[in-house]
Amino acid sequence: MINGERTTSRPLRWGMVGGGRTGQVGYKHRTGALRDGTYQLVAGAFDLDAERGRDFGTNLGVAEDRCYATYQDLIAGETAREDGVDVVSVATPNFTHFEITKALLNAGIHVICEKPLFFTVAECEEVAALAAEKGLIVGVTYGFTGHPLVHQMAAMVAKGMLGDIRIVDMQYTHGFNAGDDDSADAVKWRTNPATAGSTFVLGDIGTHLYYLSEVVLPHMKIEKLLCDRKAFIPSRAPLEDHATVLMHYDNGARGRLWVSSVNAGNMGSQRYRFVGSKASIEWSDSHPDQLIYEVQGEPNRILHHGMPYLEQESLAVDRMGALHTEGLGDSWANIYLWIAQAIDAKNRGDEAFLSTHHYPGITAGTEGVRWLENCVRSADAGAAWIDFE
Ligand code: NAI
């Protein structure tokens, strides 16, 4: 169980780029980071609007002279200080991730970046090489995968409790873009290839599904994939507001993934069902405290987070304990903690720790982008089956 005790050598001096007053995801980062004494928020370039960013930052308790107008100013100001930031989170629109991450790494600063990490696998590989050369960590905020029941699912699969995995069924949908009003800033950049990249919902929400499936099914690789995508609101084309992806895995399993932001009225968010030869499990982030466990021929069971009957891998990352709700903020706190532990180990030169430590890093970010590239290649070929490359 995680109880907030610090597990790293010292608190990391932490900064943010983006995630300001108007940003959707910024508070999730702070909710995750400021939990276990592992990070102290000391600097930021929080907003494109410098004045608003400064006002926001000082309200968060950041010193006025460390609330910068731009990320370039942040890098210059922080690298000139003895007590400059160790790590910076990038919570800005997709098209800025690559440039900001590279600049931070070049300045010797660890990075925690939003997904989808970059536009291309080539960019991911360039950054992976840069991070390796500089001895720095790149973490990626796949924020849903810190939940203890995700790790329960992974442990159940690893221990053979489901038998051989046959079917993977995943859905992340909502209806917030069912209408055609794309005037909000956060929708405008998401529906423009220049600022979003080559996908809308596949990158925006599909990458969460894909990464979680990698956590639960690390032994399975996609061999073939078919992606059918469509913009129901034509002005969003060539980007999609809806997509279905079929996948063939190397163990013979079949996968189906549905992402949509035009699922009118739907608030179900994410749902995962992993079907094995003996049993199935199903989890949704709408009811994150419960895992449905169905053994063929037996009554269905609902497993609750924090209960002693769960696997050790799940109990070890539980924060609230049974009977009390464990939610998204707790999941993000785990992700931030695991990344802090990776940064701490890197700073200490503890490669042995890093070789077994699990956190969403540059490889996870790269694999998400690789999956997107394959989805787009298939969709552009007319929803054709393609070999996964
Ligand atoms: P948003 O449009 O709501 O906010 C972006 C923020 O970044 C704004 O405050 C803006 O002023 C600021 N900004 C933009 N460029 C900047 C720059 N160069 N320097 C400083 N600040 C800058 O966007 P949202 O929804 O917060 O998404 C940001 C990123 O987070 C995206 O990559 C998105 O895919 C990702 N995201 C991830 C989620 C997750 O669960 N991991 C959830 C929501 C978004």
Coordinates of C-alpha atoms and ligand atoms in Angstrom, one line a residue:
M1 CA 0.0 0.0 0.0
I2 CA 1.2 3.5 -0.8
N3 CA 0.7 5.9 2.1
G4 CA 2.5 9.1 1.0
E5 CA 5.9 8.4 2.6
R6 CA 8.7 9.6 0.3
T7 CA 10.5 6.8 -1.4
T8 CA 13.1 8.9 -3.3
S9 CA 16.3 10.6 -2.1
R10 CA 14.9 14.1 -2.1
P11 CA 11.9 16.0 -3.5
L12 CA 12.4 16.8 -7.2
R13 CA 12.2 20.5 -8.2
W14 CA 9.4 20.4 -10.7
G15 CA 8.2 22.8 -13.3
M16 CA 5.3 22.8 -15.8
V17 CA 4.9 24.1 -19.4
G18 CA 1.2 24.5 -20.1
G19 CA -1.4 23.2 -17.8
G20 CA -2.5 26.7 -16.8
R21 CA -5.8 28.2 -15.8
T22 CA -7.6 27.3 -19.0
G23 CA -5.8 24.0 -19.7
Q24 CA -7.9 20.8 -19.3
V25 CA -5.2 18.4 -18.1
G26 CA -2.9 20.6 -15.9
Y27 CA -4.7 19.9 -12.6
K28 CA -4.4 16.2 -13.1
H29 CA -0.7 16.6 -13.3
R30 CA -0.6 18.6 -10.1
T31 CA -3.0 16.1 -8.4
G32 CA -0.6 13.3 -9.3
A33 CA 2.7 15.0 -8.6
L34 CA 2.0 16.8 -5.3
R35 CA 1.0 13.7 -3.3
D36 CA 4.0 11.9 -1.9
G37 CA 6.6 14.5 -1.2
T38 CA 8.3 13.5 -4.4
Y39 CA 7.9 16.8 -6.3
Q40 CA 7.8 20.5 -5.4
L41 CA 6.3 22.8 -7.9
V42 CA 8.8 25.6 -8.2
A43 CA 8.6 27.0 -11.7
G44 CA 6.3 27.2 -14.8
A45 CA 5.5 28.7 -18.1
F46 CA 1.9 27.8 -17.5
D47 CA 0.1 29.6 -20.3
L48 CA 0.4 31.1 -23.8
D49 CA -0.9 34.2 -22.2
A50 CA 2.1 35.2 -20.1
E51 CA 0.2 37.5 -17.7
R52 CA -2.5 34.9 -17.0
G53 CA 0.2 32.3 -16.6
R54 CA 2.0 34.4 -14.0
D55 CA -1.1 35.2 -12.1
F56 CA -2.1 31.5 -12.1
G57 CA 1.4 30.4 -11.0
T58 CA 1.6 32.8 -8.1
N59 CA -1.8 31.5 -7.0
L60 CA -0.3 28.1 -6.9
G61 CA 2.5 29.3 -4.7
V62 CA 5.2 29.6 -7.3
A63 CA 7.5 32.6 -6.9
E64 CA 6.7 35.4 -9.3
D65 CA 10.2 35.4 -10.8
R66 CA 9.9 31.7 -11.6
C67 CA 6.6 32.1 -13.5
Y68 CA 8.0 32.5 -17.0
A69 CA 6.4 33.9 -20.2
T70 CA 7.8 31.1 -22.4
Y71 CA 9.4 27.7 -22.0
Q72 CA 12.6 29.2 -23.5
D73 CA 12.6 31.7 -20.7
L74 CA 12.0 28.9 -18.2
I75 CA 15.0 27.0 -19.5
A76 CA 17.2 30.0 -19.4
G77 CA 16.1 31.1 -16.0
E78 CA 16.2 27.7 -14.3
T79 CA 19.5 26.6 -15.8
A80 CA 21.1 29.8 -14.4
R81 CA 20.1 28.9 -10.9
E82 CA 21.8 26.5 -8.5
D83 CA 18.4 25.2 -7.4
G84 CA 16.9 25.1 -10.9
V85 CA 14.2 22.5 -11.8
D86 CA 15.1 18.8 -12.1
V87 CA 12.1 17.9 -14.2
V88 CA 9.4 19.7 -16.2
S89 CA 6.0 18.4 -17.3
V90 CA 4.8 19.3 -20.8
A91 CA 1.0 19.7 -20.8
T92 CA 0.6 21.6 -24.0
P93 CA -1.1 20.8 -27.4
N94 CA 0.4 17.8 -29.3
F95 CA 2.4 19.8 -31.9
T96 CA 4.5 21.5 -29.3
H97 CA 5.6 18.3 -27.4
F98 CA 8.6 17.4 -29.6
E99 CA 10.2 20.9 -29.7
I100 CA 9.7 21.5 -26.0
T101 CA 10.9 18.1 -24.9
K102 CA 14.1 18.3 -27.0
A103 CA 14.8 21.8 -25.6
L104 CA 14.4 20.6 -22.0
L105 CA 16.6 17.5 -22.6
N106 CA 19.3 19.6 -24.2
A107 CA 19.3 21.8 -21.1
G108 CA 19.8 18.7 -18.9
I109 CA 16.2 18.6 -17.5
H110 CA 14.2 15.4 -17.2
V111 CA 10.8 15.5 -19.0
I112 CA 7.3 14.2 -18.3
C113 CA 5.3 14.7 -21.4
E114 CA 1.7 14.2 -22.4
K115 CA 0.4 11.7 -24.9
P116 CA 0.3 11.3 -27.9
L117 CA 4.1 11.8 -27.3
F118 CA 5.1 13.1 -30.7
F119 CA 3.8 13.0 -34.3
T120 CA 6.1 10.3 -35.7
V121 CA 8.1 7.3 -34.5
A122 CA 11.2 8.9 -36.0
E123 CA 10.8 11.8 -33.6
C124 CA 10.3 9.4 -30.7
E125 CA 13.5 7.6 -31.6
E126 CA 15.4 10.9 -31.9
V127 CA 14.3 11.9 -28.5
A128 CA 15.0 8.4 -27.0
A129 CA 18.6 8.8 -28.3
L130 CA 18.9 12.3 -26.9
A131 CA 17.6 11.2 -23.5
A132 CA 20.0 8.3 -23.4
E133 CA 22.9 10.5 -24.4
K134 CA 22.1 13.0 -21.7
G135 CA 21.3 10.4 -19.0
L136 CA 17.7 11.7 -18.6
I137 CA 14.3 10.2 -18.2
V138 CA 11.2 10.9 -20.4
G139 CA 8.0 9.9 -18.7
V140 CA 4.6 9.8 -20.4
T141 CA 1.4 10.5 -18.6
Y142 CA -0.8 7.6 -19.4
G143 CA -2.7 8.6 -16.3
F144 CA -5.3 5.7 -16.1
T145 CA -2.7 2.9 -15.8
G146 CA -1.8 3.6 -12.2
H147 CA -5.1 2.2 -10.9
P148 CA -4.6 -0.9 -8.7
L149 CA -7.2 -2.9 -10.5
V150 CA -5.2 -2.4 -13.8
H151 CA -2.3 -4.1 -12.0
Q152 CA -4.7 -6.8 -10.7
M153 CA -5.7 -7.5 -14.3
A154 CA -2.0 -7.7 -15.4
A155 CA -1.3 -10.1 -12.5
M156 CA -4.3 -12.3 -13.2
V157 CA -3.2 -12.6 -16.9
A158 CA 0.4 -13.3 -16.0
K159 CA -0.6 -16.0 -13.5
G160 CA -2.7 -17.8 -16.1
M161 CA -6.0 -17.2 -14.2
L162 CA -7.7 -16.4 -17.5
G163 CA -6.0 -19.2 -19.5
D164 CA -4.9 -18.3 -23.0
I165 CA -6.0 -14.8 -24.0
R166 CA -8.4 -15.0 -27.0
I167 CA -10.3 -11.8 -27.3
V168 CA -9.4 -8.2 -26.4
D169 CA -12.3 -5.7 -26.5
M170 CA -11.7 -2.0 -25.7
Q171 CA -13.8 1.1 -25.9
Y172 CA -13.1 4.7 -25.1
T173 CA -15.9 6.9 -26.3
H174 CA -17.8 10.1 -25.4
G175 CA -20.2 12.4 -27.1
F176 CA -18.6 15.8 -26.5
N177 CA -18.0 16.4 -30.2
A178 CA -21.3 15.1 -31.5
G179 CA -22.2 18.6 -32.5
D180 CA -20.3 20.6 -35.1
D181 CA -19.2 23.5 -32.9
D182 CA -15.4 23.2 -32.8
S183 CA -14.7 26.7 -31.7
A184 CA -13.3 26.0 -28.3
D185 CA -9.5 26.2 -28.3
A186 CA -9.0 22.7 -27.0
V187 CA -11.2 21.3 -29.8
K188 CA -9.7 23.6 -32.5
W189 CA -6.2 22.3 -32.1
R190 CA -7.4 18.7 -31.7
T191 CA -9.2 18.7 -35.1
N192 CA -6.4 20.3 -37.1
P193 CA -3.6 18.0 -38.4
A194 CA -1.1 20.8 -38.0
T195 CA -1.6 20.9 -34.3
A196 CA -3.0 17.5 -33.4
G197 CA -0.9 15.3 -35.7
S198 CA -2.3 12.6 -38.0
T199 CA -5.2 11.6 -35.8
F200 CA -7.9 13.1 -33.5
V201 CA -9.6 10.5 -31.3
L202 CA -7.1 7.7 -32.1
G203 CA -4.3 9.7 -30.5
D204 CA -6.4 11.7 -28.0
I205 CA -8.1 8.7 -26.4
G206 CA -7.1 5.5 -28.3
T207 CA -3.5 5.7 -27.1
H208 CA -4.8 5.3 -23.5
L209 CA -6.5 2.0 -24.5
Y210 CA -3.5 0.8 -26.3
Y211 CA -1.1 1.5 -23.5
L212 CA -3.3 -0.1 -20.9
S213 CA -3.6 -3.2 -23.0
E214 CA 0.2 -3.3 -23.2
V215 CA 0.4 -3.2 -19.4
V216 CA -2.1 -6.0 -19.0
L217 CA -0.9 -8.1 -22.0
P218 CA 2.8 -7.5 -22.2
H219 CA 3.4 -10.9 -23.8
M220 CA 1.1 -10.2 -26.8
K221 CA 2.2 -8.2 -29.9
I222 CA 0.0 -7.1 -32.7
E223 CA 0.7 -8.8 -36.0
K224 CA -2.0 -7.3 -38.3
L225 CA -4.3 -4.4 -37.9
L226 CA -7.3 -2.9 -39.8
C227 CA -8.4 0.7 -39.0
D228 CA -11.6 2.2 -40.3
R229 CA -11.9 5.9 -39.4
K230 CA -14.4 8.6 -40.2
A231 CA -15.1 12.3 -39.6
F232 CA -18.9 12.5 -39.0
I233 CA -18.4 16.2 -38.9
P234 CA -16.8 16.7 -42.3
S235 CA -14.8 19.8 -41.4
R236 CA -12.7 17.5 -39.1
A237 CA -11.4 15.5 -42.1
P238 CA -8.9 14.2 -42.7
L239 CA -8.8 13.6 -38.9
E240 CA -11.4 11.2 -37.4
D241 CA -14.0 11.7 -34.7
H242 CA -14.7 8.0 -34.8
A243 CA -12.7 4.9 -35.5
T244 CA -12.8 1.1 -35.2
V245 CA -9.6 -0.9 -35.1
L246 CA -9.4 -4.7 -35.5
M247 CA -6.2 -6.4 -34.4
H248 CA -4.7 -9.9 -34.8
Y249 CA -2.2 -10.7 -32.1
D250 CA 0.8 -13.1 -32.4
N251 CA -0.8 -15.7 -30.0
G252 CA -3.8 -15.9 -32.3
A253 CA -6.0 -13.6 -30.2
R254 CA -8.4 -11.1 -31.8
G255 CA -8.8 -7.5 -30.8
R256 CA -11.5 -4.9 -31.3
L257 CA -11.1 -1.3 -30.3
W258 CA -13.6 1.5 -30.6
V259 CA -12.8 5.2 -30.1
S260 CA -15.3 8.0 -30.7
S261 CA -16.1 11.5 -29.6
V262 CA -19.4 11.5 -31.3
N263 CA -21.0 8.8 -29.2
A264 CA -23.9 11.1 -28.4
G265 CA -25.0 11.0 -24.8
N266 CA -22.4 8.4 -23.8
M267 CA -20.5 9.1 -20.5
G268 CA -19.2 5.5 -20.2
S269 CA -15.7 6.5 -21.0
Q270 CA -13.4 3.5 -21.0
R271 CA -14.2 -0.2 -20.9
Y272 CA -11.8 -3.1 -21.2
R273 CA -12.7 -6.8 -21.5
F274 CA -10.0 -9.5 -21.7
V275 CA -11.3 -12.9 -22.6
G276 CA -9.3 -16.0 -21.9
S277 CA -9.9 -19.7 -22.5
K278 CA -11.0 -20.2 -18.8
A279 CA -12.3 -16.8 -17.7
S280 CA -12.8 -13.2 -18.6
I281 CA -12.2 -9.9 -16.8
E282 CA -13.8 -6.5 -17.4
W283 CA -12.9 -3.1 -16.0
S284 CA -14.2 0.4 -16.7
D285 CA -12.8 3.7 -15.4
S286 CA -16.5 4.7 -14.7
H287 CA -16.4 2.1 -11.9
P288 CA -12.7 1.9 -11.2
D289 CA -13.1 0.3 -7.8
Q290 CA -14.6 -2.9 -9.2
L291 CA -13.3 -5.6 -11.5
I292 CA -15.7 -8.1 -13.0
Y293 CA -14.2 -11.6 -12.9
E294 CA -16.2 -14.3 -14.8
V295 CA -15.0 -17.9 -14.7
Q296 CA -16.7 -20.1 -17.2
G297 CA -19.3 -22.3 -15.4
E298 CA -19.2 -20.4 -12.1
P299 CA -21.1 -17.4 -10.7
N300 CA -19.7 -14.1 -11.7
R301 CA -17.6 -12.2 -9.2
I302 CA -17.0 -8.6 -8.5
L303 CA -13.5 -7.9 -7.1
H304 CA -13.1 -4.7 -5.1
H305 CA -9.9 -2.8 -4.9
G306 CA -7.9 -3.0 -1.7
M307 CA -9.3 -6.3 -0.6
P308 CA -6.9 -8.9 0.8
Y309 CA -8.0 -11.5 -1.8
L310 CA -6.4 -9.5 -4.6
E311 CA -2.9 -10.1 -6.0
Q312 CA 0.1 -8.6 -4.3
E313 CA 0.8 -6.6 -7.4
S314 CA -2.5 -4.7 -7.0
L315 CA -2.4 -4.3 -3.2
A316 CA 1.1 -2.9 -3.4
V317 CA -0.1 0.1 -5.5
D318 CA -3.4 0.7 -3.6
R319 CA -3.6 4.0 -1.8
M320 CA -7.0 4.4 -0.2
G321 CA -7.7 0.8 1.1
A322 CA -10.8 -1.2 0.6
L323 CA -14.2 0.6 1.3
H324 CA -12.9 3.9 0.2
T325 CA -13.0 5.2 -3.4
E326 CA -9.8 4.9 -5.4
G327 CA -9.9 7.1 -8.5
L328 CA -8.2 8.9 -11.2
G329 CA -6.2 11.2 -8.9
D330 CA -4.8 8.2 -7.1
S331 CA -3.9 6.6 -10.5
W332 CA -2.1 9.7 -11.6
A333 CA -0.3 9.9 -8.3
N334 CA 1.1 6.4 -8.9
I335 CA 2.2 7.3 -12.4
Y336 CA 4.0 10.4 -11.1
L337 CA 5.5 8.4 -8.2
W338 CA 6.9 5.7 -10.6
I339 CA 8.4 8.4 -12.9
A340 CA 9.9 10.1 -9.8
Q341 CA 11.5 6.8 -8.8
A342 CA 12.9 6.4 -12.3
I343 CA 14.4 10.0 -12.2
D344 CA 15.8 9.4 -8.8
A345 CA 17.4 6.2 -9.9
K346 CA 18.8 7.8 -13.0
N347 CA 20.3 10.6 -10.9
R348 CA 21.9 8.1 -8.6
G349 CA 23.2 6.0 -11.6
D350 CA 21.2 3.0 -10.4
E351 CA 20.7 1.2 -13.7
A352 CA 19.9 -2.1 -11.9
F353 CA 16.8 -0.5 -10.3
L354 CA 15.8 1.0 -13.7
S355 CA 16.2 -2.4 -15.5
T356 CA 13.2 -3.8 -13.5
H357 CA 11.3 -0.6 -12.7
H358 CA 8.0 -0.2 -14.5
Y359 CA 6.7 3.2 -15.5
P360 CA 5.4 4.7 -18.7
G361 CA 8.5 6.1 -20.4
I362 CA 9.9 6.8 -23.8
T363 CA 9.3 3.2 -25.0
A364 CA 5.6 3.4 -24.0
G365 CA 5.3 6.8 -25.7
T366 CA 7.0 5.5 -28.9
E367 CA 4.8 2.4 -29.0
G368 CA 1.7 4.6 -28.8
V369 CA 2.9 6.6 -31.8
R370 CA 3.8 3.4 -33.7
W371 CA 0.3 2.1 -33.2
L372 CA -1.1 5.4 -34.5
E373 CA 1.1 5.3 -37.6
N374 CA -0.1 1.8 -38.3
C375 CA -3.8 2.8 -37.8
V376 CA -3.4 5.8 -40.2
R377 CA -1.6 3.6 -42.8
S378 CA -4.4 1.1 -42.7
A379 CA -7.2 3.7 -42.8
D380 CA -5.5 5.6 -45.7
A381 CA -5.3 2.3 -47.6
G382 CA -9.1 2.1 -47.4
A383 CA -9.4 0.3 -44.1
A384 CA -7.1 -2.5 -45.3
W385 CA -5.5 -5.2 -43.3
I386 CA -1.8 -4.3 -42.9
D387 CA 1.2 -6.0 -41.3
F388 CA 2.0 -4.1 -38.1
E389 CA 5.4 -2.4 -38.5
Ligands
NAI1 P1 -5.8 22.7 -23.6 O1 -6.0 23.3 -25.0 O2 -7.0 22.6 -22.7 O3 -4.7 23.5 -22.8 C1 -3.4 23.7 -23.3 C2 -2.7 24.7 -22.3 O4 -1.4 24.8 -22.8 C3 -3.3 26.1 -22.3 O5 -3.3 26.5 -21.0 C4 -2.3 26.9 -23.2 O6 -2.3 28.2 -22.8 C5 -1.0 26.2 -22.8 N1 0.0 26.3 -23.9 C6 -0.1 26.0 -25.2 N2 1.1 26.2 -25.8 C7 2.0 26.6 -24.8 C8 3.3 27.0 -24.8 N3 4.1 27.0 -25.9 N4 3.9 27.4 -23.6 C9 3.1 27.4 -22.5 N5 1.9 27.0 -22.4 C10 1.3 26.7 -23.6 O7 -5.2 21.3 -23.8 P2 -5.3 20.0 -22.9 O8 -6.6 19.3 -23.1 O9 -5.0 20.3 -21.5 O10 -4.2 19.0 -23.6 C11 -2.9 19.3 -23.4 C12 -2.1 18.0 -23.7 O11 -2.5 17.0 -22.7 C13 -2.4 17.3 -25.1 O12 -1.3 16.7 -25.6 C14 -3.5 16.3 -24.8 O13 -3.5 15.2 -25.7 C15 -3.1 15.8 -23.4 N6 -4.1 15.3 -22.5 C16 -3.9 14.2 -21.8 C17 -4.8 13.7 -20.9 C18 -4.4 12.5 -20.2 O14 -5.3 11.8 -19.6 N7 -3.2 12.1 -20.1 C19 -6.1 14.3 -20.8 C20 -6.3 15.5 -21.5 C21 -5.3 16.0 -22.4

